[in-house]
Amino acid sequence: MSTERRPSGQQTTASAVSDSAFLRACRREDVPHTPVWFMRQAGRSLPEYLKVREGVPMLESCTRPEMIKEITLQPVRRHGVDAAVLFSDIVVPLKAIGIDLDIKPGVGPVIADPVRTRADLDRLRPLTPDDVPYVTEAIGMLTDDLGATPLIGFTGAPFTLASYLIEGGPSRTYERTKAMMYGDPELWADLVERLSVITGEFLAVQVEAGASAVQVFDSWAGALAPDDYRRYVMPASAKVFERVAAYGVPRIHFGVGTGELLGLMGEAGADVVGVDWRVPLDEAARRVGPGKALQGNLDPTVLFAPRAAVEAKAQAVLDAAAGLEGHVFNLGHGVMPSTDPDALTRLVEFVHERSAR
Ligand code: CP3
């Protein structure tokens, strides 16, 4: 997969990346087959991941360029997916500016001192490329090794990150988050504005280093009614998309349970809207409107069913996507850790075969 380091070789690779099925689908161009990648395709579903990570805490592994590179490449090698996604986490930029936090196995991000007052906002200073040198270094190595396979950079969206910062960890109800949003809208607006600067810069660093698409994870935005999303969240998310608009790389916007928000999530500035499994892709396309590609949307738990059932469900996703302007096949949320890796490899083969033009 490596490319010669001659200028002409690099040029060839750059155009091969640009001509990849994944980037073509994001741009709503015709494709040789429907491209497929999986959110959380690296990680605990892969034994080779567990081996590399042995004894290294999650957040530390995200700061080691060689490890980032290796883990990012693992699912590309094993499954033959059409895109790589950088091994990192949505809380990495917060850690990088000095927020005291950890990722607890089986729990998720946990914040030592939650952000709840105006004074707490001082801890959210802007991020600079020097805060995340390991990201730049890892992507530099990866773009060489990936050859024609595009690399997706990502960030958490302001709302989803704010929810972790305010609640202090994962939440089912977002009660403190919503209490701030409704009770002190000015403080809330300042908080998400600061997060939009940090996350926009984190995306820019990744694109500058060589990422050829970006995804904004607003995983928990589905907790919001459309009016609240529009008023309290969308302006900050729009700033993140604006920050990387001039690079011309496709921008994907994803959340869970966002059926009622799909139109607004497209409007926020996305080129590709990610859809979970609750809304069929043809209906999602009506909600999003023309001019955008869609990504999704096989229920990740379907992968625990027998092969024939997985294939029937995957075919249903392809059928619902048949009339779309552009479709990137993905799961409706991340790969679950106990997923059989072979089921994922078979799914990639199935999507490629069934969608071959
Ligand atoms: O393959 C990939 O998708 C690349 C890397 C990636 C990770 N996290 C690595 C990771 C990506 C894209 C993320 C995004 C992320 N992180 C999101 C948005 C996606 C989503 O699922 O909605 C969120 C909400 C987080 C926060 C987070 N980090 C959670 C909820 C967890 C799981 C905690 C647990 O143990 O159940 C993490 C940890 C994490 N991030 C792991 C990985 C591989 C597992 C760490 C481990 O191996 O112990």
mmCIF file of C-alpha atoms in Angstrom, residues 21 26 70 77 81 85 93 140-141 143 166 173 184 200 209 231 268 272 275 282 299 301 354:
data_model
loop_
_atom_site.group_PDB
_atom_site.id
_atom_site.type_symbol
_atom_site.label_atom_id
_atom_site.label_comp_id
_atom_site.label_asym_id
_atom_site.label_seq_id
_atom_site.Cartn_x
_atom_site.Cartn_y
_atom_site.Cartn_z
ATOM 1 C CA ALA A 21 -15.408 5.398 -4.364
ATOM 2 C CA CYS A 26 -19.573 11.989 -0.798
ATOM 3 C CA GLU A 70 -1.171 0.990 13.316
ATOM 4 C CA ARG A 77 -6.179 -4.342 6.148
ATOM 5 C CA VAL A 81 -13.165 -0.923 3.903
ATOM 6 C CA VAL A 85 -10.902 6.758 10.240
ATOM 7 C CA PRO A 93 -8.770 17.979 21.874
ATOM 8 C CA GLY A 140 1.585 12.321 7.844
ATOM 9 C CA MET A 141 2.641 8.684 8.176
ATOM 10 C CA THR A 143 -1.357 9.163 4.162
ATOM 11 C CA ILE A 166 -21.306 19.661 32.105
ATOM 12 C CA THR A 173 -31.102 12.484 30.405
ATOM 13 C CA ASP A 184 -28.472 30.440 31.440
ATOM 14 C CA GLY A 200 -13.087 23.518 14.261
ATOM 15 C CA ALA A 209 -2.048 17.069 7.818
ATOM 16 C CA ARG A 231 -31.640 27.727 18.631
ATOM 17 C CA ALA A 268 -25.683 23.215 9.557
ATOM 18 C CA VAL A 272 -23.075 14.168 3.864
ATOM 19 C CA VAL A 275 -28.436 8.495 9.502
ATOM 20 C CA ASP A 282 -35.252 7.004 1.239
ATOM 21 C CA ASP A 299 -28.453 -1.349 12.819
ATOM 22 C CA THR A 301 -26.912 -5.149 16.445
ATOM 23 C CA ARG A 354 -24.320 -6.303 -4.539
#
